[in-house]
Amino acid sequence: MEMSKRVKVIGAGLAGCEAALQLVKRGFEVDLYEMRPLKTTGAHSTDRPAEFVCSNSLGSLDPTNASGLLKHEMMELGSYLINVAKEAQVPAGNALAIDRKVFSQRVEKLISNSGKINFIREEIANIPTDCPTIVASGPLTSDSLADDIKAFTGSE
């Protein structure tokens, strides 16, 4: 059986954008779904991908604590979003803090320049079963998709 070269990613937040870019790097084509601006949340203020909604900080850069170690591991593994965060960095002592607008704009540019990511602005209410799918909708998942995830996993 031949493996599909198309993957769907639901959610254009941090995880969804990183997943989409990593998939493209590995030769896949990606349908990246984002419900905004058609359906909004109380936390988002733009329709851009990878929008930071609560804080502009990714936490410490010190590799002797969990947050810093995770960022160093992500850098070693070639994380696109950590590289963008470093480009959009603002002074914050030993923390990695970013200019939110610059960060989102640069992530959006990476997505549009990839040539292999189809950025689709529509709400997904059900987990697709026609090809491999990554659900990266996070804590701001729409009620309909959250219900489908619960049914799919048999869990709350």
PDB file of C-alpha atoms in Angstrom:
ATOM      1  CA  MET A   1       0.000   0.000   0.000  1.00  0.00           C
ATOM      2  CA  GLU A   2       1.423   3.382  -1.019  1.00  0.00           C
ATOM      3  CA  MET A   3       1.587   6.068   1.650  1.00  0.00           C
ATOM      4  CA  SER A   4      -0.428   9.219   1.004  1.00  0.00           C
ATOM      5  CA  LYS A   5       1.655  12.255   0.149  1.00  0.00           C
ATOM      6  CA  ARG A   6      -1.112  14.583   1.375  1.00  0.00           C
ATOM      7  CA  VAL A   7      -1.798  15.288   5.028  1.00  0.00           C
ATOM      8  CA  LYS A   8      -4.498  17.426   6.582  1.00  0.00           C
ATOM      9  CA  VAL A   9      -3.624  19.577   9.593  1.00  0.00           C
ATOM     10  CA  ILE A  10      -6.489  21.045  11.593  1.00  0.00           C
ATOM     11  CA  GLY A  11      -5.509  24.241  13.374  1.00  0.00           C
ATOM     12  CA  ALA A  12      -3.019  26.898  12.291  1.00  0.00           C
ATOM     13  CA  GLY A  13      -1.711  27.647  15.758  1.00  0.00           C
ATOM     14  CA  LEU A  14       1.845  26.970  16.856  1.00  0.00           C
ATOM     15  CA  ALA A  15       1.653  23.164  16.682  1.00  0.00           C
ATOM     16  CA  GLY A  16      -0.320  23.070  13.439  1.00  0.00           C
ATOM     17  CA  CYS A  17       1.998  25.489  11.639  1.00  0.00           C
ATOM     18  CA  GLU A  18       5.117  23.659  12.831  1.00  0.00           C
ATOM     19  CA  ALA A  19       3.616  20.320  11.783  1.00  0.00           C
ATOM     20  CA  ALA A  20       2.667  21.641   8.337  1.00  0.00           C
ATOM     21  CA  LEU A  21       6.137  23.079   7.710  1.00  0.00           C
ATOM     22  CA  GLN A  22       7.859  19.901   8.917  1.00  0.00           C
ATOM     23  CA  LEU A  23       5.648  17.781   6.654  1.00  0.00           C
ATOM     24  CA  VAL A  24       6.525  19.920   3.626  1.00  0.00           C
ATOM     25  CA  LYS A  25      10.209  19.547   4.460  1.00  0.00           C
ATOM     26  CA  ARG A  26       9.672  15.783   4.272  1.00  0.00           C
ATOM     27  CA  GLY A  27       7.980  15.893   0.865  1.00  0.00           C
ATOM     28  CA  PHE A  28       4.305  16.007   1.800  1.00  0.00           C
ATOM     29  CA  GLU A  29       1.615  18.338   0.544  1.00  0.00           C
ATOM     30  CA  VAL A  30      -0.519  19.819   3.307  1.00  0.00           C
ATOM     31  CA  ASP A  31      -4.052  21.114   3.651  1.00  0.00           C
ATOM     32  CA  LEU A  32      -3.806  23.421   6.686  1.00  0.00           C
ATOM     33  CA  TYR A  33      -7.225  24.362   8.091  1.00  0.00           C
ATOM     34  CA  GLU A  34      -7.947  27.410  10.226  1.00  0.00           C
ATOM     35  CA  MET A  35     -11.474  28.392  11.296  1.00  0.00           C
ATOM     36  CA  ARG A  36     -10.630  32.075  11.716  1.00  0.00           C
ATOM     37  CA  PRO A  37     -11.840  34.587  10.586  1.00  0.00           C
ATOM     38  CA  LEU A  38     -15.079  32.738   9.735  1.00  0.00           C
ATOM     39  CA  LYS A  39     -15.390  31.516  13.323  1.00  0.00           C
ATOM     40  CA  THR A  40     -13.594  33.431  16.037  1.00  0.00           C
ATOM     41  CA  THR A  41     -12.706  32.882  19.660  1.00  0.00           C
ATOM     42  CA  GLY A  42     -12.708  35.246  22.600  1.00  0.00           C
ATOM     43  CA  ALA A  43      -8.929  35.027  22.833  1.00  0.00           C
ATOM     44  CA  HIS A  44      -7.810  35.717  19.259  1.00  0.00           C
ATOM     45  CA  SER A  45      -7.530  39.272  17.952  1.00  0.00           C
ATOM     46  CA  THR A  46      -6.345  38.574  14.374  1.00  0.00           C
ATOM     47  CA  ASP A  47      -6.921  36.000  11.660  1.00  0.00           C
ATOM     48  CA  ARG A  48      -3.210  35.226  11.308  1.00  0.00           C
ATOM     49  CA  PRO A  49      -1.697  31.793  11.859  1.00  0.00           C
ATOM     50  CA  ALA A  50       0.441  31.095  14.935  1.00  0.00           C
ATOM     51  CA  GLU A  51      -1.103  33.949  16.880  1.00  0.00           C
ATOM     52  CA  PHE A  52       0.086  34.237  20.483  1.00  0.00           C
ATOM     53  CA  VAL A  53      -3.063  35.018  22.472  1.00  0.00           C
ATOM     54  CA  CYS A  54      -2.084  35.344  26.129  1.00  0.00           C
ATOM     55  CA  SER A  55       1.584  36.155  26.429  1.00  0.00           C
ATOM     56  CA  ASN A  56       4.403  37.023  24.103  1.00  0.00           C
ATOM     57  CA  SER A  57       6.880  34.874  26.035  1.00  0.00           C
ATOM     58  CA  LEU A  58       7.991  31.341  25.308  1.00  0.00           C
ATOM     59  CA  GLY A  59       9.692  31.225  28.696  1.00  0.00           C
ATOM     60  CA  SER A  60      13.285  30.806  29.732  1.00  0.00           C
ATOM     61  CA  LEU A  61      16.155  30.104  27.373  1.00  0.00           C
ATOM     62  CA  ASP A  62      18.164  28.528  30.202  1.00  0.00           C
ATOM     63  CA  PRO A  63      18.784  24.883  29.210  1.00  0.00           C
ATOM     64  CA  THR A  64      18.963  23.858  32.885  1.00  0.00           C
ATOM     65  CA  ASN A  65      15.168  24.106  33.218  1.00  0.00           C
ATOM     66  CA  ALA A  66      12.415  22.302  31.306  1.00  0.00           C
ATOM     67  CA  SER A  67      11.272  25.285  29.225  1.00  0.00           C
ATOM     68  CA  GLY A  68      14.788  26.205  28.143  1.00  0.00           C
ATOM     69  CA  LEU A  69      15.770  22.608  27.461  1.00  0.00           C
ATOM     70  CA  LEU A  70      12.703  22.107  25.270  1.00  0.00           C
ATOM     71  CA  LYS A  71      13.594  25.163  23.165  1.00  0.00           C
ATOM     72  CA  HIS A  72      17.187  23.938  22.759  1.00  0.00           C
ATOM     73  CA  GLU A  73      15.929  20.507  21.701  1.00  0.00           C
ATOM     74  CA  MET A  74      13.540  22.124  19.209  1.00  0.00           C
ATOM     75  CA  MET A  75      16.411  24.164  17.751  1.00  0.00           C
ATOM     76  CA  GLU A  76      18.505  20.994  17.390  1.00  0.00           C
ATOM     77  CA  LEU A  77      15.620  19.293  15.606  1.00  0.00           C
ATOM     78  CA  GLY A  78      15.181  22.180  13.140  1.00  0.00           C
ATOM     79  CA  SER A  79      12.014  23.821  14.459  1.00  0.00           C
ATOM     80  CA  TYR A  80      10.772  26.483  12.080  1.00  0.00           C
ATOM     81  CA  LEU A  81       8.832  28.337  14.754  1.00  0.00           C
ATOM     82  CA  ILE A  82      11.738  28.586  17.187  1.00  0.00           C
ATOM     83  CA  ASN A  83      13.812  30.109  14.374  1.00  0.00           C
ATOM     84  CA  VAL A  84      11.012  32.579  13.616  1.00  0.00           C
ATOM     85  CA  ALA A  85      10.739  33.385  17.330  1.00  0.00           C
ATOM     86  CA  LYS A  86      14.432  34.238  17.398  1.00  0.00           C
ATOM     87  CA  GLU A  87      13.914  36.533  14.375  1.00  0.00           C
ATOM     88  CA  ALA A  88      10.956  38.234  16.103  1.00  0.00           C
ATOM     89  CA  GLN A  89      12.642  38.345  19.530  1.00  0.00           C
ATOM     90  CA  VAL A  90      12.267  41.368  21.806  1.00  0.00           C
ATOM     91  CA  PRO A  91      14.309  42.067  24.958  1.00  0.00           C
ATOM     92  CA  ALA A  92      13.135  39.964  27.908  1.00  0.00           C
ATOM     93  CA  GLY A  93      16.167  39.058  29.971  1.00  0.00           C
ATOM     94  CA  ASN A  94      16.852  35.324  29.771  1.00  0.00           C
ATOM     95  CA  ALA A  95      13.426  34.563  28.276  1.00  0.00           C
ATOM     96  CA  LEU A  96      12.476  34.208  24.629  1.00  0.00           C
ATOM     97  CA  ALA A  97       9.792  36.860  24.102  1.00  0.00           C
ATOM     98  CA  ILE A  98       8.542  37.897  20.687  1.00  0.00           C
ATOM     99  CA  ASP A  99       6.826  40.709  18.838  1.00  0.00           C
ATOM    100  CA  ARG A 100       3.505  38.936  18.261  1.00  0.00           C
ATOM    101  CA  LYS A 101       2.663  40.721  15.018  1.00  0.00           C
ATOM    102  CA  VAL A 102       6.081  40.139  13.457  1.00  0.00           C
ATOM    103  CA  PHE A 103       6.026  36.485  14.544  1.00  0.00           C
ATOM    104  CA  SER A 104       2.610  35.754  12.979  1.00  0.00           C
ATOM    105  CA  GLN A 105       3.480  37.623   9.789  1.00  0.00           C
ATOM    106  CA  ARG A 106       6.698  35.637   9.351  1.00  0.00           C
ATOM    107  CA  VAL A 107       4.980  32.312   9.996  1.00  0.00           C
ATOM    108  CA  GLU A 108       2.274  33.238   7.498  1.00  0.00           C
ATOM    109  CA  LYS A 109       4.972  34.088   4.939  1.00  0.00           C
ATOM    110  CA  LEU A 110       6.694  30.716   5.489  1.00  0.00           C
ATOM    111  CA  ILE A 111       3.371  28.965   4.929  1.00  0.00           C
ATOM    112  CA  SER A 112       2.527  30.905   1.767  1.00  0.00           C
ATOM    113  CA  ASN A 113       6.068  30.582   0.364  1.00  0.00           C
ATOM    114  CA  SER A 114       6.230  26.819   0.957  1.00  0.00           C
ATOM    115  CA  GLY A 115       4.442  26.094  -2.313  1.00  0.00           C
ATOM    116  CA  LYS A 116       3.042  22.910  -0.775  1.00  0.00           C
ATOM    117  CA  ILE A 117       0.704  24.183   1.937  1.00  0.00           C
ATOM    118  CA  ASN A 118      -2.883  24.850   0.933  1.00  0.00           C
ATOM    119  CA  PHE A 119      -4.091  27.260   3.656  1.00  0.00           C
ATOM    120  CA  ILE A 120      -7.839  26.738   3.947  1.00  0.00           C
ATOM    121  CA  ARG A 121      -9.938  29.069   6.057  1.00  0.00           C
ATOM    122  CA  GLU A 122     -12.875  26.962   7.139  1.00  0.00           C
ATOM    123  CA  GLU A 123     -14.060  25.247  10.268  1.00  0.00           C
ATOM    124  CA  ILE A 124     -13.621  21.492  10.390  1.00  0.00           C
ATOM    125  CA  ALA A 125     -16.411  19.940  12.451  1.00  0.00           C
ATOM    126  CA  ASN A 126     -15.402  16.299  12.010  1.00  0.00           C
ATOM    127  CA  ILE A 127     -12.025  14.573  11.891  1.00  0.00           C
ATOM    128  CA  PRO A 128     -11.371  13.727   8.231  1.00  0.00           C
ATOM    129  CA  THR A 129     -10.847  10.052   7.424  1.00  0.00           C
ATOM    130  CA  ASP A 130      -9.892  10.326   3.744  1.00  0.00           C
ATOM    131  CA  CYS A 131      -6.172  10.853   4.416  1.00  0.00           C
ATOM    132  CA  PRO A 132      -3.741  11.123   7.348  1.00  0.00           C
ATOM    133  CA  THR A 133      -4.794  13.985   9.625  1.00  0.00           C
ATOM    134  CA  ILE A 134      -3.148  15.838  12.483  1.00  0.00           C
ATOM    135  CA  VAL A 135      -5.563  17.483  14.911  1.00  0.00           C
ATOM    136  CA  ALA A 136      -3.703  20.491  16.320  1.00  0.00           C
ATOM    137  CA  SER A 137      -6.661  22.623  17.287  1.00  0.00           C
ATOM    138  CA  GLY A 138      -5.549  23.220  20.861  1.00  0.00           C
ATOM    139  CA  PRO A 139      -7.557  24.614  23.763  1.00  0.00           C
ATOM    140  CA  LEU A 140      -9.621  26.913  21.524  1.00  0.00           C
ATOM    141  CA  THR A 141     -11.165  24.063  19.524  1.00  0.00           C
ATOM    142  CA  SER A 142     -14.688  24.722  18.259  1.00  0.00           C
ATOM    143  CA  ASP A 143     -17.474  22.908  20.095  1.00  0.00           C
ATOM    144  CA  SER A 144     -18.385  20.775  17.076  1.00  0.00           C
ATOM    145  CA  LEU A 145     -14.829  19.507  16.536  1.00  0.00           C
ATOM    146  CA  ALA A 146     -14.372  18.985  20.284  1.00  0.00           C
ATOM    147  CA  ASP A 147     -17.496  16.807  20.295  1.00  0.00           C
ATOM    148  CA  ASP A 148     -16.159  14.787  17.355  1.00  0.00           C
ATOM    149  CA  ILE A 149     -12.782  14.349  19.086  1.00  0.00           C
ATOM    150  CA  LYS A 150     -14.599  13.073  22.195  1.00  0.00           C
ATOM    151  CA  ALA A 151     -16.602  10.606  20.092  1.00  0.00           C
ATOM    152  CA  PHE A 152     -13.508   9.508  18.147  1.00  0.00           C
ATOM    153  CA  THR A 153     -11.428   8.887  21.278  1.00  0.00           C
ATOM    154  CA  GLY A 154     -14.274   7.707  23.495  1.00  0.00           C
ATOM    155  CA  SER A 155     -13.065  10.114  26.144  1.00  0.00           C
ATOM    156  CA  GLU A 156     -13.914  13.465  27.658  1.00  0.00           C
TER     157      GLU A 156
END
